[in-house]
Short mmCIF file of C-alpha atoms and ligand atoms in Angstrom, two decimals:
data_model
loop_
_atom_site.label_atom_id
_atom_site.label_comp_id
_atom_site.label_asym_id
_atom_site.label_seq_id
_atom_site.Cartn_x
_atom_site.Cartn_y
_atom_site.Cartn_z
CA MET Z 1 -38.51 -5.03 -15.05
CA LYS Z 2 -39.91 -3.34 -11.98
CA ILE Z 3 -37.30 -1.47 -9.89
CA TYR Z 4 -37.79 -1.73 -6.38
CA SER Z 5 -37.29 0.82 -4.00
CA LYS Z 6 -36.73 -0.16 -0.32
CA SER Z 7 -40.20 0.75 0.67
CA LEU Z 8 -41.60 -1.48 -2.16
CA LEU Z 9 -39.43 -4.20 -1.33
CA ASN Z 10 -40.40 -4.07 2.09
CA GLN Z 11 -44.25 -4.58 0.85
CA TYR Z 12 -43.31 -7.82 -1.54
CA SER Z 13 -45.65 -10.43 -0.86
CA GLN Z 14 -43.21 -12.84 0.19
CA SER Z 15 -40.28 -12.97 2.38
CA LEU Z 16 -37.01 -12.47 0.80
CA THR Z 17 -33.67 -12.98 1.45
CA TYR Z 18 -29.94 -12.01 0.03
CA ASP Z 19 -30.12 -14.64 -2.82
CA ASP Z 20 -33.63 -13.06 -3.83
CA ILE Z 21 -32.33 -9.44 -4.52
CA SER Z 22 -29.66 -7.63 -6.18
CA LEU Z 23 -28.27 -4.14 -6.35
CA ILE Z 24 -28.97 -2.28 -9.65
CA PRO Z 25 -26.41 0.18 -10.75
CA THR Z 26 -28.48 3.07 -12.36
CA GLU Z 27 -26.25 6.08 -12.37
CA ILE Z 28 -23.43 7.23 -14.09
CA SER Z 29 -20.62 6.72 -11.20
CA ARG Z 30 -18.20 9.74 -10.46
CA ILE Z 31 -15.82 6.99 -8.90
CA LYS Z 32 -12.89 6.85 -10.44
CA SER Z 33 -10.92 4.11 -8.42
CA ARG Z 34 -12.46 2.11 -5.61
CA ALA Z 35 -9.65 3.31 -3.44
CA GLU Z 36 -11.65 6.83 -3.42
CA THR Z 37 -14.60 5.05 -1.73
CA LYS Z 38 -14.59 4.95 2.30
CA ILE Z 39 -15.87 2.07 4.10
CA ASN Z 40 -15.42 3.42 7.74
CA CYS Z 41 -18.55 4.19 10.03
CA GLU Z 42 -19.11 4.99 13.64
CA PHE Z 43 -20.62 2.50 15.53
CA LEU Z 44 -21.39 2.83 19.59
CA ASP Z 45 -18.71 5.40 20.14
CA LEU Z 46 -16.09 2.99 18.00
CA ASN Z 47 -14.66 4.22 14.74
CA LEU Z 48 -14.67 1.08 12.56
CA SER Z 49 -12.70 0.72 9.68
CA LEU Z 50 -15.44 -1.52 8.10
CA PRO Z 51 -18.77 -2.36 9.23
CA VAL Z 52 -17.88 -5.82 10.17
CA ILE Z 53 -18.50 -7.35 13.54
CA SER Z 54 -18.16 -11.00 14.59
CA SER Z 55 -20.58 -13.12 16.24
CA PRO Z 56 -19.94 -14.08 19.86
CA MET Z 57 -20.11 -17.88 18.69
CA ASP Z 58 -17.56 -20.43 20.52
CA THR Z 59 -15.80 -21.40 17.34
CA VAL Z 60 -15.53 -17.92 15.87
CA THR Z 61 -14.56 -15.10 18.50
CA GLY Z 62 -12.03 -16.25 21.10
CA ILE Z 63 -9.42 -13.83 22.31
CA GLU Z 64 -7.10 -14.00 19.56
CA MET Z 65 -9.77 -13.34 17.16
CA ALA Z 66 -11.14 -10.49 18.85
CA LYS Z 67 -7.80 -8.81 18.97
CA ALA Z 68 -7.08 -9.75 15.32
CA LEU Z 69 -10.26 -7.77 14.35
CA THR Z 70 -9.43 -4.76 16.56
CA VAL Z 71 -6.25 -4.58 14.28
CA GLN Z 72 -8.37 -4.99 11.31
CA GLY Z 73 -10.50 -1.86 12.28
CA CYS Z 74 -13.70 -4.26 12.86
CA LEU Z 75 -15.40 -5.23 16.40
CA GLY Z 76 -14.97 -8.70 17.89
CA ILE Z 77 -17.32 -9.92 20.56
CA LEU Z 78 -15.60 -12.52 22.78
CA ASN Z 79 -17.80 -15.51 23.30
CA ARG Z 80 -19.28 -15.87 27.07
CA PHE Z 81 -17.95 -19.57 27.20
CA ASP Z 82 -14.42 -18.23 26.48
CA SER Z 83 -11.72 -19.34 28.88
CA SER Z 84 -9.84 -15.95 28.72
CA LEU Z 85 -13.29 -14.46 29.99
CA ASN Z 86 -12.00 -14.11 33.71
CA GLU Z 87 -9.18 -12.47 32.43
CA VAL Z 88 -11.23 -9.82 30.65
CA LEU Z 89 -13.52 -9.20 33.53
CA THR Z 90 -10.72 -8.60 36.05
CA LYS Z 91 -8.50 -6.18 33.84
CA LYS Z 92 -8.71 -3.96 30.82
CA THR Z 93 -7.26 -6.37 27.91
CA ASP Z 94 -5.93 -4.70 25.18
CA GLY Z 95 -7.71 -5.00 21.65
CA VAL Z 96 -10.63 -6.47 23.52
CA LYS Z 97 -13.67 -4.33 22.75
CA GLY Z 98 -17.06 -6.43 23.25
CA VAL Z 99 -17.74 -9.27 25.39
CA SER Z 100 -21.10 -11.39 25.27
CA ILE Z 101 -22.88 -12.12 28.48
CA ALA Z 102 -25.58 -14.29 29.53
CA LEU Z 103 -28.98 -13.07 30.83
CA ASN Z 104 -27.65 -14.48 34.43
CA THR Z 105 -24.50 -12.83 34.34
CA SER Z 106 -24.40 -10.88 37.83
CA LEU Z 107 -24.17 -7.18 37.82
CA ASP Z 108 -21.18 -7.04 39.60
CA ASP Z 109 -19.40 -8.60 36.86
CA ILE Z 110 -21.28 -6.55 34.34
CA LYS Z 111 -20.16 -3.39 36.36
CA LYS Z 112 -16.36 -4.63 35.82
CA LEU Z 113 -16.71 -4.81 32.20
CA ALA Z 114 -18.37 -1.28 32.10
CA GLU Z 115 -15.68 0.11 34.16
CA ASN Z 116 -12.97 -1.63 31.68
CA GLY Z 117 -14.89 0.13 28.73
CA TYR Z 118 -16.09 -2.81 27.09
CA ILE Z 119 -19.35 -2.82 24.94
CA ILE Z 120 -21.73 -5.61 26.20
CA CYS Z 121 -23.92 -8.26 24.17
CA ILE Z 122 -26.41 -10.01 25.94
CA ASP Z 123 -26.43 -13.07 24.08
CA THR Z 124 -29.90 -14.59 24.03
CA ALA Z 125 -31.82 -16.39 21.06
CA ASN Z 126 -34.93 -14.08 21.51
CA ALA Z 127 -34.66 -10.23 22.35
CA ASN Z 128 -38.44 -9.63 22.57
CA ASN Z 129 -38.50 -11.27 26.24
CA LYS Z 130 -39.47 -9.47 29.50
CA GLU Z 131 -36.20 -10.87 31.10
CA VAL Z 132 -34.14 -9.28 28.16
CA LEU Z 133 -35.78 -6.00 28.51
CA LYS Z 134 -35.42 -5.75 32.60
CA LYS Z 135 -31.91 -6.93 32.20
CA THR Z 136 -30.93 -4.24 29.85
CA GLU Z 137 -32.81 -1.78 32.29
CA GLU Z 138 -30.96 -3.01 35.06
CA ILE Z 139 -27.58 -2.68 33.58
CA LYS Z 140 -28.30 0.86 32.23
CA LYS Z 141 -29.52 1.97 35.88
CA ALA Z 142 -25.91 0.21 37.40
CA CYS Z 143 -23.51 1.44 34.55
CA ASP Z 144 -22.73 3.59 31.71
CA VAL Z 145 -22.23 0.84 28.95
CA LYS Z 146 -23.26 0.41 25.55
CA ILE Z 147 -25.48 -2.68 25.15
CA ILE Z 148 -26.15 -4.89 22.12
CA VAL Z 149 -29.16 -7.28 22.19
CA GLY Z 150 -30.68 -9.84 20.05
CA ASN Z 151 -32.44 -11.39 18.22
CA ILE Z 152 -35.25 -9.96 16.27
CA ALA Z 153 -36.89 -11.17 13.05
CA GLN Z 154 -39.36 -7.78 12.67
CA GLY Z 155 -39.50 -4.33 14.11
CA ASP Z 156 -42.67 -3.70 16.37
CA SER Z 157 -41.03 -4.18 19.82
CA LEU Z 158 -38.13 -1.38 18.52
CA SER Z 159 -39.29 1.43 20.73
CA GLN Z 160 -39.78 -0.71 23.63
CA LEU Z 161 -36.33 -2.20 23.05
CA GLU Z 162 -34.54 0.98 22.82
CA ILE Z 163 -36.52 2.70 25.53
CA SER Z 164 -34.99 -0.12 27.83
CA GLY Z 165 -31.67 1.09 27.07
CA VAL Z 166 -30.32 -1.13 24.09
CA ASP Z 167 -27.80 0.71 21.73
CA ALA Z 168 -28.00 -2.02 19.07
CA ILE Z 169 -30.11 -4.87 17.80
CA ARG Z 170 -29.16 -7.92 16.10
CA VAL Z 171 -31.83 -8.75 13.35
CA GLY Z 172 -32.59 -11.95 12.06
CA ILE Z 173 -33.55 -15.34 13.42
CA GLY Z 174 -33.45 -18.42 11.47
CA GLY Z 175 -31.07 -17.18 8.68
CA GLY Z 176 -27.69 -18.52 10.43
CA SER Z 177 -25.77 -20.97 8.45
CA VAL Z 178 -25.86 -23.37 11.18
CA CYS Z 179 -29.08 -22.79 12.63
CA THR Z 180 -31.88 -25.09 12.72
CA THR Z 181 -34.20 -22.60 14.50
CA SER Z 182 -36.79 -22.46 11.69
CA ILE Z 183 -36.66 -26.38 11.22
CA GLN Z 184 -37.44 -27.00 14.86
CA THR Z 185 -39.74 -23.99 15.73
CA GLY Z 186 -41.20 -23.05 12.40
CA ILE Z 187 -40.07 -18.97 13.39
CA GLY Z 188 -38.32 -16.61 11.30
CA ILE Z 189 -38.40 -14.99 7.94
CA GLY Z 190 -35.81 -13.99 5.28
CA GLN Z 191 -33.25 -11.77 6.26
CA VAL Z 192 -33.55 -9.20 3.41
CA SER Z 193 -37.39 -9.02 4.66
CA SER Z 194 -36.45 -8.70 8.32
CA ILE Z 195 -33.94 -5.98 7.75
CA LEU Z 196 -36.51 -4.02 5.95
CA ASP Z 197 -38.89 -4.49 8.34
CA VAL Z 198 -37.02 -3.16 11.26
CA ILE Z 199 -35.26 -0.35 9.68
CA SER Z 200 -38.70 1.12 8.27
CA LYS Z 201 -40.22 0.94 11.87
CA ARG Z 202 -36.75 2.59 13.19
CA ASP Z 203 -37.21 5.32 10.68
CA GLU Z 204 -40.88 5.65 10.97
CA LYS Z 205 -40.55 6.05 14.72
CA LYS Z 206 -37.28 8.20 14.56
CA LEU Z 207 -35.29 5.80 16.69
CA LYS Z 208 -31.85 5.80 17.36
CA ILE Z 209 -31.05 1.99 17.93
CA LYS Z 210 -28.22 0.77 15.50
CA ILE Z 211 -29.23 -2.13 13.28
CA ILE Z 212 -27.19 -5.30 13.07
CA ALA Z 213 -27.62 -7.59 10.13
CA ASP Z 214 -26.99 -11.19 11.76
CA GLY Z 215 -27.22 -14.69 10.25
CA GLY Z 216 -27.10 -15.78 6.40
CA ILE Z 217 -24.26 -13.56 5.40
CA LYS Z 218 -22.01 -15.33 2.35
CA SER Z 219 -19.91 -13.31 0.40
CA PRO Z 220 -18.91 -9.57 0.50
CA GLY Z 221 -21.79 -8.94 -1.93
CA ASP Z 222 -24.51 -10.17 0.79
CA ILE Z 223 -22.65 -7.31 2.98
CA ALA Z 224 -23.02 -4.64 0.22
CA LYS Z 225 -26.79 -5.77 -0.05
CA ALA Z 226 -27.13 -5.89 3.79
CA ILE Z 227 -25.77 -2.28 3.99
CA ALA Z 228 -27.74 -0.91 1.24
CA LEU Z 229 -30.94 -2.01 2.70
CA GLY Z 230 -29.78 0.13 5.78
CA ALA Z 231 -27.92 -2.12 8.40
CA ASP Z 232 -25.34 -0.25 10.15
CA VAL Z 233 -23.00 -3.24 10.36
CA VAL Z 234 -23.04 -6.60 9.47
CA MET Z 235 -22.45 -9.72 12.21
CA LEU Z 236 -20.52 -12.68 10.84
CA GLY Z 237 -20.03 -16.23 11.96
CA ARG Z 238 -19.55 -18.53 9.05
CA MET Z 239 -17.51 -16.07 6.95
CA LEU Z 240 -14.93 -15.76 9.96
CA ALA Z 241 -15.23 -19.43 10.76
CA GLY Z 242 -12.24 -21.58 9.79
CA THR Z 243 -9.65 -18.72 9.93
CA ARG Z 244 -6.33 -19.23 11.80
CA GLU Z 245 -7.57 -16.72 14.83
CA THR Z 246 -10.90 -18.94 15.48
CA PRO Z 247 -10.69 -20.82 18.73
CA GLY Z 248 -10.12 -24.66 18.19
CA GLU Z 249 -7.50 -27.00 16.26
CA VAL Z 250 -6.75 -27.23 12.72
CA ILE Z 251 -7.72 -30.60 11.70
CA LYS Z 252 -6.22 -32.75 8.59
CA TYR Z 253 -8.99 -34.99 6.88
CA ALA Z 254 -9.37 -36.29 3.43
CA ASP Z 255 -6.41 -34.54 2.19
CA GLN Z 256 -7.47 -31.09 3.46
CA LEU Z 257 -7.26 -28.79 6.30
CA TRP Z 258 -10.49 -27.82 8.28
CA LYS Z 259 -11.64 -26.08 11.45
CA LYS Z 260 -14.75 -26.74 13.45
CA TYR Z 261 -17.92 -24.50 13.11
CA ARG Z 262 -21.00 -24.78 15.29
CA GLY Z 263 -23.98 -23.22 16.56
CA SER Z 264 -24.51 -21.46 19.91
CA ALA Z 265 -27.21 -23.82 20.40
CA SER Z 266 -25.69 -27.18 19.04
CA PHE Z 267 -25.29 -30.12 21.01
CA GLY Z 268 -21.50 -29.54 21.23
CA VAL Z 269 -21.78 -26.39 23.13
CA LYS Z 270 -24.89 -27.25 25.18
CA MET Z 271 -23.21 -30.92 26.05
CA ARG Z 272 -26.71 -31.39 27.52
CA ASN Z 273 -29.63 -33.13 26.17
CA GLU Z 274 -31.67 -29.71 25.97
CA PHE Z 275 -33.23 -28.39 23.42
CA ILE Z 276 -31.08 -28.21 20.37
CA GLU Z 277 -31.34 -25.32 17.96
CA GLY Z 278 -27.77 -25.45 15.98
CA GLU Z 279 -25.71 -27.80 13.86
CA GLU Z 280 -21.84 -28.40 13.71
CA THR Z 281 -19.74 -28.63 10.67
CA MET Z 282 -16.34 -28.31 9.29
CA ILE Z 283 -14.92 -25.27 7.36
CA PRO Z 284 -12.36 -25.84 5.13
CA TYR Z 285 -9.21 -23.87 6.54
CA LYS Z 286 -8.96 -20.55 5.41
CA GLY Z 287 -5.88 -19.12 7.29
CA ALA Z 288 -5.18 -15.70 8.68
CA VAL Z 289 -8.52 -13.78 9.03
CA LYS Z 290 -6.95 -10.72 7.40
CA ASN Z 291 -7.27 -12.28 4.00
CA VAL Z 292 -11.15 -12.41 4.74
CA ILE Z 293 -11.54 -9.02 5.96
CA ASP Z 294 -9.36 -7.90 2.97
CA GLY Z 295 -11.65 -9.51 0.75
CA ILE Z 296 -14.89 -7.99 2.24
CA SER Z 297 -13.24 -4.49 1.99
CA ASP Z 298 -12.50 -5.08 -1.62
CA GLY Z 299 -15.69 -6.38 -2.39
CA LEU Z 300 -17.76 -3.42 -0.46
CA LYS Z 301 -15.57 -0.72 -2.43
CA SER Z 302 -16.29 -2.31 -5.75
CA SER Z 303 -19.85 -2.49 -5.27
CA MET Z 304 -19.92 0.93 -3.87
CA SER Z 305 -17.68 2.23 -7.19
CA TYR Z 306 -20.55 0.65 -9.29
CA MET Z 307 -23.13 2.21 -7.13
CA ASN Z 308 -21.67 5.62 -7.15
CA CYS Z 309 -21.35 5.74 -3.54
CA LEU Z 310 -18.49 7.44 -1.95
CA SER Z 311 -19.47 6.45 1.97
CA LEU Z 312 -21.54 3.78 3.58
CA ASP Z 313 -23.88 6.78 4.02
CA GLU Z 314 -24.37 6.90 0.21
CA LEU Z 315 -24.62 3.29 0.07
CA LYS Z 316 -27.75 3.11 2.58
CA SER Z 317 -29.45 5.47 0.68
CA LYS Z 318 -29.45 3.84 -2.42
CA ASP Z 319 -33.22 2.77 -3.80
CA THR Z 320 -32.24 0.53 -6.63
CA PHE Z 321 -33.00 -3.40 -6.34
CA ALA Z 322 -33.97 -6.05 -8.59
CA VAL Z 323 -36.08 -9.03 -7.34
CA LEU Z 324 -34.44 -12.19 -9.28
CA SER Z 325 -36.18 -15.01 -10.95
CA ASN Z 326 -34.60 -18.27 -10.09
CA SER Z 327 -33.07 -18.53 -13.21
CA SER Z 328 -31.49 -15.00 -12.96
CA TYR Z 329 -30.18 -15.88 -9.59
CA LEU Z 330 -28.40 -19.18 -11.18
CA GLU Z 331 -27.15 -17.16 -14.21
CA ARG Z 332 -25.01 -15.15 -11.60
CA LEU Z 333 -23.37 -17.46 -10.14
CA PRO Z 334 -19.87 -18.65 -12.05
CA LYS Z 335 -19.83 -22.09 -14.25
CA LYS Z 336 -17.32 -24.73 -14.00
P1 IMP R 1 -23.91 -17.06 10.08
O1 IMP R 1 -22.63 -16.03 9.68
O2 IMP R 1 -24.84 -17.24 8.46
O3 IMP R 1 -22.89 -18.55 10.22
O4 IMP R 1 -24.73 -16.80 11.27
C1 IMP R 1 -24.16 -16.46 12.50
C2 IMP R 1 -25.26 -16.30 13.14
O5 IMP R 1 -26.44 -17.31 13.67
C3 IMP R 1 -25.06 -15.56 14.82
O6 IMP R 1 -24.66 -14.45 14.89
C4 IMP R 1 -26.54 -15.77 15.61
O7 IMP R 1 -27.35 -15.14 15.38
C5 IMP R 1 -26.88 -17.28 14.83
N1 IMP R 1 -26.80 -18.57 15.81
C6 IMP R 1 -25.37 -18.85 16.09
N2 IMP R 1 -25.84 -20.15 16.79
C7 IMP R 1 -27.16 -20.49 16.60
C8 IMP R 1 -27.64 -21.55 16.87
O8 IMP R 1 -27.01 -22.62 17.43
N3 IMP R 1 -28.97 -21.77 16.51
C9 IMP R 1 -29.56 -20.64 15.97
N4 IMP R 1 -28.80 -19.43 15.58
C10 IMP R 1 -27.53 -19.51 15.70
#
C-alpha cells in the first residue's frame, strides 16, 4: 500500500473527503498516556483549550451555546439572526467572543462589536466575491478587529483575501451535512482536497491566514484528520446540533427526543421563496454540549497518542495517510 504525504494526497487524481482517508501510525509512540497530550491552541488572539469553533447557524449557536462553549475553552460564533444580537451590540456580553454579521451590517454596528472585543465573521456562502473583500477592507480601515470570512473550496484567492484583511478563512463548499449547494449548483469538492489545496497555497505563499475546516465533520476522528491535514481549527454544525444549549425546543416524537437542525440557506431560515441551498432535519437530543466536547477531546488525544504527537503542531506535521478502498472504509465501521 502506498503511504501518502500531504503533498502526494494533494495530487491525488480524484477529490477526497474524510471517509476516503485514514491516519497511519508509523512511529513507536513516546506517549505513555493520553493525558500527556496537549490540544490547546492559539486562534485569533484567543487561547482555546481545543481547536473547535461553532458554526454561526440559527439552530446551533445562540447566546447559551456561545457562553457554554467559552466555558469549555472553545469559540462560539453567535448567529446573526439571534434575538440577543442587539444586546451583544450594545454591551460586552460575558462569555460571548464571536459574532456573525451580514454583508450589509452597518459600519457603526461593526465598530460597536469591535469596541466590545468580539471576533467577527462575515457570514456569506462565497468568500471569493468582490463585495466580501471590499467589506473586509472597509472594516479593517475603520476598526481593530479580527475577521473570519467564508467560504472557499480552493486556495487560489488566498493572497487577495489576506491582503484585504481576512484573518481566518472557512474552507469548504458543498460539504455541510444540511447543505444542498452541490446538488443545486454543481459546485464544490471533497473536504480533504479543499483543505489540502488551501493549506498548500498558504504555505507556498508564506501567508498567515488561519484555516478553518468547515462542514462535513461527523466524528472526533474527522477532527483529528482535519488537523493532521493542517487545518488550524474545525467549525462544527451537526456535531453540536441537538444539544441542550442550541436554540430551539426539545421535541418528543416516536418515543424519542429531538431538536431541529437546519441550513442557513434553508427555507425555514429564509422564509421566502428565494433560492434554497439548505435542508432542515431533526437530530436526536444529545443533552449537554459538554459531553460532545469531552468526546472530541478524548478522541483527539487518543489519535495523538497513536500518532506520537504531544501537541497539535506535531499532529499538523504528520505526513502518513492512507487512501481507503470502499471495502477498507466499510471494514472500519462497527458491525451490529
Ligand atoms: P456540518 O457541520 O456538516 O453540519 O456543516 C456545517 C456547515 O455547513 C456550516 O458551518 C456552513 O459552512 C455550511 N452550511 C450551513 N448552512 C448551509 C446551507 O443552508 N447551505 C449550504 N451550506 C450550509
